[in-house]
Short mmCIF file of C-alpha atoms in Angstrom, two decimals:
data_model
loop_
_atom_site.label_atom_id
_atom_site.label_comp_id
_atom_site.label_asym_id
_atom_site.label_seq_id
_atom_site.Cartn_x
_atom_site.Cartn_y
_atom_site.Cartn_z
CA MET E 27 142.00 66.65 107.90
CA PRO E 28 138.88 68.83 108.01
CA ASP E 29 137.41 70.02 111.25
CA LEU E 30 134.79 67.37 111.61
CA THR E 31 133.37 68.42 114.93
CA ALA E 32 132.94 72.16 114.70
CA ALA E 33 129.35 73.27 114.43
CA ALA E 34 130.12 76.46 112.58
CA SER E 35 131.19 76.59 109.00
CA ALA E 36 134.25 78.70 108.63
CA GLU E 37 134.46 78.09 104.91
CA THR E 38 132.70 81.32 103.97
CA ALA E 39 133.94 84.57 105.45
CA PRO E 40 131.03 86.66 106.75
CA SER E 41 131.65 89.40 104.21
CA ASP E 42 131.30 86.93 101.31
CA ALA E 43 128.23 85.24 102.67
CA ILE E 44 124.98 85.77 100.86
CA LEU E 45 122.92 84.05 103.58
CA GLU E 46 124.02 83.54 107.15
CA ALA E 47 122.43 82.00 110.20
CA ARG E 48 123.90 82.58 113.63
CA GLY E 49 123.01 80.68 116.75
CA LEU E 50 119.65 79.29 115.67
CA PHE E 51 117.63 77.56 118.36
CA LYS E 52 114.24 75.96 117.91
CA THR E 53 112.17 73.87 120.28
CA LEU E 54 109.07 71.98 119.15
CA GLY E 55 106.84 70.09 121.56
CA GLY E 56 109.49 70.26 124.26
CA ASN E 57 112.20 68.83 121.98
CA ARG E 58 115.18 70.92 120.98
CA VAL E 59 115.16 70.49 117.19
CA LEU E 60 117.77 73.14 116.44
CA ASP E 61 120.58 73.61 118.90
CA SER E 62 122.87 76.53 118.21
CA VAL E 63 123.15 76.12 114.47
CA ASP E 64 125.45 78.43 112.53
CA LEU E 65 125.60 78.38 108.79
CA SER E 66 126.80 80.67 106.05
CA ILE E 67 126.85 80.28 102.31
CA GLY E 68 128.66 82.26 99.66
CA ARG E 69 127.31 83.29 96.27
CA GLY E 70 127.09 80.42 93.80
CA ARG E 71 127.93 77.78 96.42
CA VAL E 72 125.96 74.60 97.08
CA LYS E 73 125.64 73.18 100.57
CA VAL E 74 123.96 69.91 101.29
CA LEU E 75 122.37 68.99 104.60
CA ILE E 76 122.40 65.31 105.38
CA GLY E 77 121.54 63.33 108.44
CA PRO E 78 118.94 60.99 109.86
CA SER E 79 115.23 61.79 110.02
CA GLY E 80 114.49 64.17 112.87
CA ALA E 81 118.00 65.62 112.76
CA GLY E 82 116.58 69.09 112.11
CA LYS E 83 117.33 69.52 108.39
CA SER E 84 113.80 70.55 107.35
CA THR E 85 113.38 72.69 110.45
CA LEU E 86 116.64 74.46 109.68
CA LEU E 87 115.57 75.19 106.10
CA GLN E 88 112.19 76.46 107.25
CA CYS E 89 113.82 78.61 109.92
CA LEU E 90 116.17 80.07 107.32
CA ASN E 91 113.26 81.83 105.60
CA PHE E 92 111.13 82.21 108.73
CA LEU E 93 108.39 79.85 107.60
CA MET E 94 109.06 78.49 111.05
CA PRO E 95 110.45 81.34 113.14
CA PRO E 96 113.49 80.31 115.20
CA ASP E 97 113.18 80.77 118.97
CA SER E 98 116.42 82.72 118.93
CA GLY E 99 119.29 83.49 116.62
CA HIS E 100 119.97 85.79 113.72
CA ILE E 101 119.56 85.46 109.97
CA LEU E 102 121.38 87.79 107.63
CA LEU E 103 120.95 88.26 103.91
CA GLU E 104 123.96 89.85 102.27
CA GLY E 105 125.21 90.93 105.67
CA ARG E 106 121.97 92.62 106.72
CA GLU E 107 119.97 91.13 109.55
CA VAL E 108 116.37 90.30 108.76
CA ASP E 109 113.86 91.85 111.14
CA LYS E 110 111.26 89.13 111.51
CA ARG E 111 108.89 91.49 113.34
CA SER E 112 108.46 93.58 110.19
CA LYS E 113 105.99 91.80 107.91
CA LYS E 114 107.02 93.93 104.97
CA GLU E 115 110.68 93.07 105.43
CA LEU E 116 109.86 89.41 105.92
CA CYS E 117 107.90 89.26 102.65
CA ALA E 118 110.72 91.05 100.79
CA PHE E 119 113.25 88.64 102.31
CA ARG E 120 111.25 85.57 101.33
CA GLN E 121 111.08 86.72 97.72
CA GLN E 122 114.86 86.52 97.66
CA VAL E 123 115.08 83.11 99.29
CA GLY E 124 113.27 80.54 97.15
CA MET E 125 111.93 77.44 98.83
CA ILE E 126 111.28 74.04 97.30
CA PHE E 127 109.23 71.63 99.37
CA GLN E 128 109.31 67.87 99.60
CA ASP E 129 105.62 67.59 98.64
CA PHE E 130 105.69 70.34 95.99
CA ASN E 131 102.91 72.45 97.50
CA LEU E 132 101.58 73.58 94.15
CA PHE E 133 98.35 75.56 94.25
CA ASP E 134 95.82 72.98 93.11
CA HIS E 135 93.29 75.46 91.71
CA LEU E 136 95.82 77.05 89.37
CA SER E 137 97.35 75.69 86.17
CA ALA E 138 101.12 75.24 85.92
CA LEU E 139 101.38 78.62 84.22
CA GLU E 140 99.20 80.31 86.84
CA ASN E 141 101.20 78.70 89.63
CA VAL E 142 104.34 80.35 88.31
CA ARG E 143 102.59 83.61 87.44
CA VAL E 144 100.54 84.28 90.55
CA ALA E 145 103.28 85.67 92.78
CA LEU E 146 104.76 87.69 89.92
CA ILE E 147 101.44 89.53 89.68
CA LYS E 148 100.48 89.68 93.36
CA VAL E 149 103.91 90.16 94.92
CA LYS E 150 106.15 91.67 92.25
CA GLY E 151 103.36 93.74 90.72
CA LEU E 152 104.01 92.67 87.13
CA SER E 153 101.26 93.07 84.56
CA LYS E 154 99.45 89.91 83.51
CA LEU E 155 101.23 89.96 80.15
CA GLU E 156 104.70 90.46 81.63
CA ALA E 157 104.06 87.79 84.24
CA THR E 158 102.81 85.34 81.61
CA GLU E 159 105.91 85.87 79.44
CA ARG E 160 108.17 85.33 82.44
CA ALA E 161 106.24 82.28 83.61
CA VAL E 162 106.41 80.68 80.16
CA ALA E 163 110.17 81.30 80.09
CA GLU E 164 110.62 79.68 83.50
CA LEU E 165 108.49 76.68 82.52
CA ALA E 166 110.58 76.33 79.36
CA ARG E 167 113.71 76.43 81.53
CA VAL E 168 112.52 73.35 83.42
CA GLY E 169 111.28 71.69 80.23
CA LEU E 170 107.55 72.12 80.86
CA LYS E 171 106.46 74.77 78.39
CA ASP E 172 104.05 72.31 76.79
CA LYS E 173 102.40 71.55 80.16
CA ALA E 174 101.61 75.17 81.00
CA THR E 175 97.84 74.78 80.83
CA LEU E 176 97.67 71.60 82.90
CA TYR E 177 96.53 71.61 86.51
CA PRO E 178 98.65 69.98 89.23
CA ALA E 179 96.28 67.00 89.44
CA ASN E 180 97.20 66.17 85.85
CA LEU E 181 100.97 66.41 86.30
CA SER E 182 103.34 63.67 87.42
CA GLY E 183 105.28 64.12 90.67
CA GLY E 184 108.44 65.04 88.79
CA GLN E 185 106.57 67.57 86.68
CA LYS E 186 104.97 69.07 89.79
CA GLN E 187 108.36 69.52 91.41
CA ARG E 188 109.74 71.13 88.25
CA VAL E 189 106.78 73.56 88.21
CA ALA E 190 107.54 74.33 91.87
CA ILE E 191 111.15 75.04 90.92
CA ALA E 192 110.04 77.27 88.03
CA ARG E 193 107.69 79.08 90.42
CA ALA E 194 110.53 79.78 92.85
CA LEU E 195 112.96 80.78 90.09
CA ALA E 196 110.49 83.28 88.65
CA MET E 197 110.95 85.39 91.78
CA ASP E 198 114.69 85.79 90.98
CA PRO E 199 115.84 84.41 94.33
CA LYS E 200 119.38 84.97 95.53
CA VAL E 201 119.36 81.65 97.36
CA MET E 202 117.31 78.49 96.91
CA LEU E 203 116.43 76.23 99.80
CA LEU E 204 115.49 72.71 98.75
CA ASP E 205 113.87 70.46 101.30
CA GLU E 206 114.31 66.87 100.12
CA PRO E 207 113.07 67.74 96.64
CA THR E 208 113.01 64.16 95.39
CA SER E 209 111.95 62.18 98.43
CA ALA E 210 108.24 62.15 97.51
CA LEU E 211 108.94 60.97 93.96
CA ASP E 212 108.84 57.55 92.38
CA PRO E 213 112.36 56.39 91.51
CA GLU E 214 111.81 56.80 87.77
CA LEU E 215 110.81 60.46 88.24
CA ILE E 216 113.76 61.51 90.37
CA GLY E 217 116.17 61.93 87.47
CA GLU E 218 114.25 64.71 85.75
CA VAL E 219 114.21 66.80 88.95
CA LEU E 220 117.87 66.15 89.69
CA ALA E 221 118.73 67.25 86.14
CA VAL E 222 117.02 70.59 86.74
CA ILE E 223 118.83 71.01 90.07
CA ARG E 224 122.15 70.22 88.42
CA ASP E 225 121.46 72.84 85.73
CA LEU E 226 120.72 75.39 88.44
CA ALA E 227 123.95 74.62 90.28
CA GLN E 228 125.95 74.82 87.07
CA GLY E 229 124.26 78.12 86.31
CA GLY E 230 125.66 79.52 89.57
CA MET E 231 122.52 79.37 91.74
CA THR E 232 123.29 79.46 95.45
CA MET E 233 121.59 76.49 97.07
CA ILE E 234 121.15 74.80 100.41
CA MET E 235 119.60 71.38 99.96
CA ALA E 236 118.50 68.68 102.33
CA THR E 237 118.61 65.35 100.56
CA HIS E 238 119.34 61.66 100.80
CA GLN E 239 120.60 61.57 97.19
CA ILE E 240 124.18 61.19 98.34
CA SER E 241 125.97 60.37 95.08
CA PHE E 242 124.16 63.12 93.22
CA SER E 243 124.74 65.75 95.87
CA ALA E 244 128.39 64.72 96.30
CA SER E 245 128.95 65.58 92.65
CA LEU E 246 127.33 68.97 93.12
CA ALA E 247 128.03 70.19 96.64
CA ASP E 248 130.84 72.40 97.81
CA GLU E 249 130.15 71.33 101.36
CA PHE E 250 128.26 68.64 103.24
CA LEU E 251 126.80 69.47 106.63
CA PHE E 252 125.93 66.41 108.67
CA MET E 253 123.18 67.11 111.20
CA ASP E 254 122.15 65.08 114.18
CA LYS E 255 119.88 66.01 117.10
CA GLY E 256 119.55 69.59 115.92
CA ARG E 257 123.27 70.27 115.56
CA VAL E 258 125.69 70.40 112.66
CA VAL E 259 128.07 67.74 113.92
CA GLU E 260 130.36 67.52 110.89
CA HIS E 261 131.04 69.59 107.85
CA GLY E 262 133.48 69.51 105.01
CA SER E 263 133.71 68.91 101.30
CA PRO E 264 132.20 65.65 100.05
CA ALA E 265 135.71 64.47 99.18
CA GLU E 266 136.90 65.08 102.74
CA LEU E 267 133.93 63.45 104.41
CA LEU E 268 133.40 60.55 102.05
CA GLY E 269 136.93 59.99 100.74
CA ARG E 270 138.90 56.83 101.30
CA GLY E 271 140.27 56.62 104.79
CA SER E 272 137.53 58.82 106.20
CA SER E 273 135.92 57.57 109.37
CA SER E 274 133.42 60.37 109.56
CA ARG E 275 129.85 59.90 110.74
CA THR E 276 128.80 61.26 107.37
CA GLN E 277 130.63 58.42 105.68
CA ALA E 278 129.00 55.83 107.95
CA PHE E 279 125.54 57.37 107.38
CA CYS E 280 125.98 57.49 103.62
CA ALA E 281 127.18 53.90 103.58
CA LYS E 282 123.98 52.86 105.39
CA ILE E 283 121.84 54.72 102.86
CA SER E 284 123.75 53.13 100.00
CA GLU E 285 123.24 49.72 101.56
CA LEU E 286 119.50 50.29 101.83
CA THR E 287 118.91 51.92 98.49
CA GLY E 288 121.72 50.47 96.42
CA GLU E 289 122.20 54.05 95.27
CA ALA E 290 125.91 53.70 94.65
CA GLY E 291 125.64 50.73 92.37
CA ASP E 292 125.86 47.29 93.91
CA GLY E 293 124.77 48.44 97.31
CA ALA E 294 128.09 47.84 99.00
CA ALA E 295 128.84 50.22 101.82
CA GLY E 296 132.24 51.00 100.43
CA GLU E 297 130.68 52.41 97.25
CA CYS E 298 129.79 55.53 99.16
CA ARG E 299 133.45 56.46 99.36
CA LEU E 300 134.70 58.89 96.73
CA MET X 19 37.53 64.57 101.31
CA ASP X 20 36.39 65.79 97.91
CA PHE X 21 39.50 65.77 95.76
CA SER X 22 38.01 67.84 92.97
CA VAL X 23 37.07 70.61 95.44
CA ALA X 24 40.53 70.46 96.99
CA PHE X 25 42.21 70.52 93.59
CA ASN X 26 40.12 73.45 92.37
CA ALA X 27 40.83 75.37 95.58
CA ALA X 28 44.55 74.75 95.16
CA ARG X 29 44.45 75.78 91.48
CA ASP X 30 42.59 78.99 92.32
CA ALA X 31 45.01 79.75 95.13
CA LEU X 32 48.11 79.18 93.00
CA PRO X 33 48.62 82.77 91.72
CA TYR X 34 48.26 84.14 95.26
CA MET X 35 50.64 81.52 96.65
CA LEU X 36 53.18 82.16 93.91
CA GLY X 37 53.15 85.82 94.95
CA GLY X 38 54.76 84.58 98.16
CA VAL X 39 57.66 83.11 96.19
CA VAL X 40 58.97 86.63 95.57
CA TRP X 41 59.13 87.25 99.32
CA THR X 42 60.62 83.84 100.06
CA ALA X 43 63.20 84.30 97.31
CA GLY X 44 64.03 87.74 98.71
CA LEU X 45 64.48 86.26 102.19
CA ILE X 46 66.69 83.45 100.91
CA ILE X 47 68.86 85.56 98.62
CA GLY X 48 69.28 88.26 101.27
CA ALA X 49 70.05 85.74 104.01
CA MET X 50 72.44 83.64 101.91
CA LEU X 51 74.36 86.72 100.80
CA LEU X 52 74.48 88.17 104.31
CA GLY X 53 75.55 84.75 105.60
CA LEU X 54 78.26 84.54 102.93
CA ALA X 55 79.49 88.08 103.52
CA LEU X 56 79.84 87.41 107.26
CA GLY X 57 80.59 83.68 107.14
CA VAL X 58 83.76 83.96 105.02
CA PRO X 59 85.56 86.51 107.23
CA LEU X 60 84.34 84.71 110.36
CA SER X 61 85.83 81.43 109.11
CA VAL X 62 89.14 83.10 108.25
CA LEU X 63 89.26 84.73 111.70
CA GLN X 64 88.42 81.43 113.37
CA VAL X 65 91.26 79.63 111.58
CA TYR X 66 93.96 82.29 111.38
CA GLY X 67 92.97 84.89 113.98
CA PRO X 68 94.60 85.40 117.36
CA LYS X 69 93.18 83.37 120.25
CA PRO X 70 90.81 86.04 121.68
CA VAL X 71 89.34 86.60 118.20
CA ARG X 72 88.94 82.86 117.65
CA ARG X 73 87.09 82.64 120.96
CA ALA X 74 84.84 85.59 120.08
CA VAL X 75 83.94 83.96 116.75
CA SER X 76 83.28 80.69 118.51
CA LEU X 77 80.92 82.46 120.93
CA TYR X 78 79.10 84.12 118.03
CA VAL X 79 78.65 80.76 116.32
CA TRP X 80 77.38 79.10 119.50
CA LEU X 81 74.98 81.96 120.13
CA PHE X 82 73.31 81.89 116.73
CA ARG X 83 73.32 78.12 116.48
CA GLY X 84 72.01 77.75 119.99
CA ILE X 85 69.00 80.08 119.92
CA PRO X 86 65.97 78.98 117.88
CA ILE X 87 65.20 81.16 114.88
CA LEU X 88 61.68 81.79 116.14
CA VAL X 89 63.06 83.22 119.38
CA GLN X 90 65.57 85.32 117.47
CA LEU X 91 62.81 86.69 115.23
CA TYR X 92 60.93 87.91 118.31
CA ILE X 93 64.07 89.36 119.90
CA PHE X 94 65.11 91.23 116.77
CA TYR X 95 61.72 92.30 115.44
CA PHE X 96 59.96 93.22 118.65
CA GLY X 97 63.10 94.14 120.57
CA ILE X 98 66.33 95.28 119.00
CA LEU X 99 65.11 96.57 115.62
CA SER X 100 61.96 98.10 117.07
CA TRP X 101 64.14 100.03 119.55
CA LEU X 102 66.76 100.99 116.92
CA SER X 103 64.10 102.36 114.58
CA THR X 104 63.06 104.89 117.21
CA LEU X 105 66.58 106.36 117.47
CA PRO X 106 67.14 109.74 115.84
CA GLY X 107 68.54 109.35 112.32
CA LEU X 108 67.44 105.72 112.02
CA THR X 109 63.69 106.21 111.80
CA SER X 110 63.68 106.49 108.00
CA LEU X 111 65.70 103.29 107.42
CA GLY X 112 62.74 100.98 107.75
CA LEU X 113 64.40 98.84 110.40
CA ASP X 114 61.02 98.02 111.91
CA SER X 115 60.02 96.13 108.75
CA PRO X 116 59.33 92.41 109.33
CA PHE X 117 61.18 91.60 106.10
CA VAL X 118 64.36 93.35 107.31
CA ALA X 119 64.13 91.55 110.65
CA ALA X 120 63.68 88.17 108.96
CA VAL X 121 66.58 88.68 106.53
CA LEU X 122 68.78 89.79 109.41
CA VAL X 123 67.92 86.84 111.65
CA LEU X 124 68.16 84.25 108.88
CA GLY X 125 71.37 85.85 107.56
CA LEU X 126 73.08 86.02 110.96
CA THR X 127 72.10 82.44 111.78
CA SER X 128 73.24 81.32 108.35
CA SER X 129 76.55 83.16 108.77
CA ALA X 130 77.22 81.05 111.87
CA TYR X 131 76.56 77.83 109.94
CA GLN X 132 78.31 79.01 106.77
CA SER X 133 81.39 80.02 108.77
CA GLN X 134 81.68 76.41 109.93
CA ILE X 135 81.31 75.13 106.36
CA PHE X 136 84.13 77.42 105.18
CA ARG X 137 86.25 76.68 108.25
CA GLY X 138 86.06 72.97 107.51
CA ALA X 139 87.00 73.57 103.87
CA ILE X 140 89.95 75.79 104.81
CA GLN X 141 91.20 73.24 107.30
CA SER X 142 90.88 70.43 104.76
CA LEU X 143 93.42 72.14 102.48
CA PRO X 144 97.00 70.90 102.81
CA PRO X 145 98.86 73.24 105.20
CA GLY X 146 101.69 73.45 102.68
CA GLN X 147 99.58 75.72 100.46
CA LEU X 148 99.80 78.64 102.87
CA LYS X 149 103.45 77.88 103.51
CA ALA X 150 104.25 77.92 99.79
CA ALA X 151 102.40 81.22 99.32
CA ARG X 152 104.34 82.77 102.21
CA ALA X 153 107.59 81.38 100.78
CA LEU X 154 106.89 83.32 97.57
CA GLY X 155 106.67 86.53 99.54
CA MET X 156 102.90 86.83 99.79
CA THR X 157 101.41 88.45 102.85
CA ASP X 158 98.95 86.31 104.79
CA ALA X 159 96.09 88.44 103.45
CA GLN X 160 97.25 87.88 99.85
CA ALA X 161 97.73 84.18 100.45
CA ILE X 162 94.27 83.78 101.99
CA ARG X 163 92.59 85.83 99.26
CA THR X 164 94.47 84.35 96.30
CA ILE X 165 95.29 80.81 97.33
CA ILE X 166 93.20 79.62 100.27
CA LEU X 167 89.71 81.04 99.71
CA PRO X 168 89.38 80.19 95.99
CA GLN X 169 90.01 76.57 96.87
CA ALA X 170 88.00 76.53 100.09
CA LEU X 171 84.96 78.14 98.47
CA ARG X 172 84.98 75.57 95.68
CA LEU X 173 85.09 72.78 98.24
CA SER X 174 82.24 74.42 100.19
CA ILE X 175 79.63 74.36 97.43
CA PRO X 176 78.11 70.92 98.24
CA ALA X 177 77.66 71.84 101.91
CA TRP X 178 76.51 75.29 100.87
CA SER X 179 73.65 73.81 98.82
CA ASN X 180 72.61 71.92 101.95
CA GLU X 181 72.60 75.22 103.84
CA TYR X 182 70.40 76.69 101.10
CA SER X 183 67.75 74.01 101.50
CA ILE X 184 67.76 74.36 105.30
CA LEU X 185 67.50 78.12 105.06
CA LEU X 186 64.64 77.85 102.60
CA LYS X 187 62.67 75.82 105.09
CA ASP X 188 63.65 78.09 107.99
CA SER X 189 62.36 81.07 106.00
CA ALA X 190 58.82 79.75 106.52
CA LEU X 191 59.09 80.97 110.13
CA ALA X 192 59.11 84.56 108.91
CA PHE X 193 55.31 84.42 108.71
CA THR X 194 55.23 84.67 112.52
CA ILE X 195 56.29 88.32 112.38
CA GLY X 196 54.14 89.18 109.38
CA VAL X 197 56.24 88.59 106.24
CA VAL X 198 53.76 87.58 103.56
CA GLU X 199 55.82 84.74 102.15
CA ILE X 200 54.52 81.30 101.09
CA MET X 201 53.68 80.03 104.59
CA ALA X 202 51.82 83.20 105.57
CA ARG X 203 49.79 83.04 102.35
CA MET X 204 49.04 79.37 102.90
CA ARG X 205 47.61 80.10 106.35
CA ALA X 206 45.61 83.07 105.12
CA ILE X 207 44.05 81.26 102.20
CA ALA X 208 43.46 78.08 104.16
CA SER X 209 41.39 80.00 106.67
CA THR X 210 39.23 81.55 103.96
CA THR X 211 38.80 78.45 101.77
CA HIS X 212 38.66 75.94 104.65
CA GLU X 213 41.02 73.75 102.60
CA PRO X 214 44.08 73.62 104.87
CA VAL X 215 45.33 70.28 103.57
CA SER X 216 45.25 71.17 99.89
CA MET X 217 46.88 74.52 100.65
CA ALA X 218 49.58 72.73 102.67
CA PHE X 219 50.17 70.39 99.73
CA LEU X 220 50.43 73.37 97.39
CA ALA X 221 52.91 75.14 99.71
CA GLY X 222 54.88 71.90 100.04
CA ILE X 223 55.13 71.54 96.26
CA ILE X 224 56.29 75.16 95.89
CA PHE X 225 58.94 74.71 98.61
CA PHE X 226 60.06 71.45 97.01
CA VAL X 227 60.42 73.07 93.57
CA LEU X 228 62.35 76.01 95.06
CA THR X 229 64.66 73.56 96.85
CA TRP X 230 65.18 71.50 93.70
CA VAL X 231 65.88 74.55 91.53
CA GLY X 232 68.35 76.04 94.02
CA VAL X 233 70.22 72.80 94.67
CA LYS X 234 70.44 72.07 90.92
CA ALA X 235 71.69 75.61 90.26
CA LEU X 236 74.41 75.17 92.89
CA ALA X 237 75.34 71.79 91.40
CA LEU X 238 75.76 73.52 88.03
CA LEU X 239 77.93 76.17 89.71
CA GLU X 240 79.99 73.40 91.32
CA ASN X 241 80.59 71.81 87.93
CA LYS X 242 81.42 75.14 86.35
CA VAL X 243 84.15 75.99 88.86
CA ARG X 244 85.47 72.43 89.14
CA ILE X 245 89.20 72.04 88.55
CA ALA X 246 90.37 69.35 86.18
CA GLY X 247 91.31 66.20 88.10
CA TYR X 248 90.93 67.90 91.48
CA THR X 249 88.71 66.40 94.14
CA ARG X 250 88.39 67.05 97.81
CA GLN X 251 90.93 65.02 99.75
CA GLY X 252 89.49 61.65 100.56
CA ALA X 253 86.81 61.97 97.87
CA ALA X 254 86.73 59.47 95.05
#
């Protein structure tokens, strides 16, 4: 049986970890939204954060690249602690930790190509020509080469999210953080984004993803981390947490989602089991 | 009232009155540019600056919005600039010119109003834009310059054209300190021709045409920089 109660993930030894978080605390509006969260992920691994709304999944992801600075705790990239007080170091760190947002956050005044290109020019210092070549390649990778000149307002939700993924990939991140990348999409647009995420995982991209796409993420993830009230209350492989005979909270939560969305086929709770 | 006399007086006065357009245009262009140059950084500081800076900007805005332009013209022209122009090294800068005083007062007042236009536009952008720029490794300065301001300035153009028409009308106050713009010329010629009403009509028509031309030019600019399919949030 896996250790279903430990908050810390012991699966990745510190020396193998590409990104580590130790003892993260965060309080917002008097509420403790992260409560001593530890997490570490090895190269090429995929971890999936699941849990109810308000559990702290998005906050954790945003704390991991200091978009929301944690009140206390340490974050290490390849074993080296990030000094959040140094703006230069913070910017360099963020280039290596790509972030995908629930609502895409594309720059509305820039075309798809310019969205992908802008940070390559401004942050990486590439020439316009080099940046354009790279941006076109990244858009091709997510199947949007022919949409390069379109502005975000003229793209579908799925296309916007794929541009956002291309934009993050162009920075050559070592880790990708995905914050519910499909939750703002119409059901018929989810598949195209999930396909891109699957390709990334199969290509060896290290990813931490918050999602409610249980079946999809179970087929992809090395580990599920179930969060509730700011803590990682269970962790283990999808097979361990969702397998037959499991009485984990993760299993119960996933069964509820399946019931509501019918994600696992006929909507029966038992379909969530692997 | 003899309309033919009034019309002839207005027609004869037209070249002299149009000479004032150069001064009015100079006042407006100078003030709008000074307002823009100060208004943009003020708006950025008011949104993203630390608390003491935000308070200082707020005080600046209250000060220039709260004191009538006429009072400011007197304070700057007869007070501050008159005193500064007597200081060693500053005497040759022409700071005691009424035109300089008027551009300064109109520009500073406009910067207070323009800063609020830009502040509103910045705050109307989705907060995720800055977050996404930071997530790509941009510094806040890069993000504001590359991502925030290009969008905020586009959104500001309709309100900016309103500011232009207000400023144009405020510029008429510059006659009180001796700038020979349209209003000053109207008063001068009215007193010599004894046709104040026809001269007022003529000045009104010139101000109206200047307003129309400026607002139309800004509407053209708005169309030129418009982004395909993109409208301000909440707009149709």
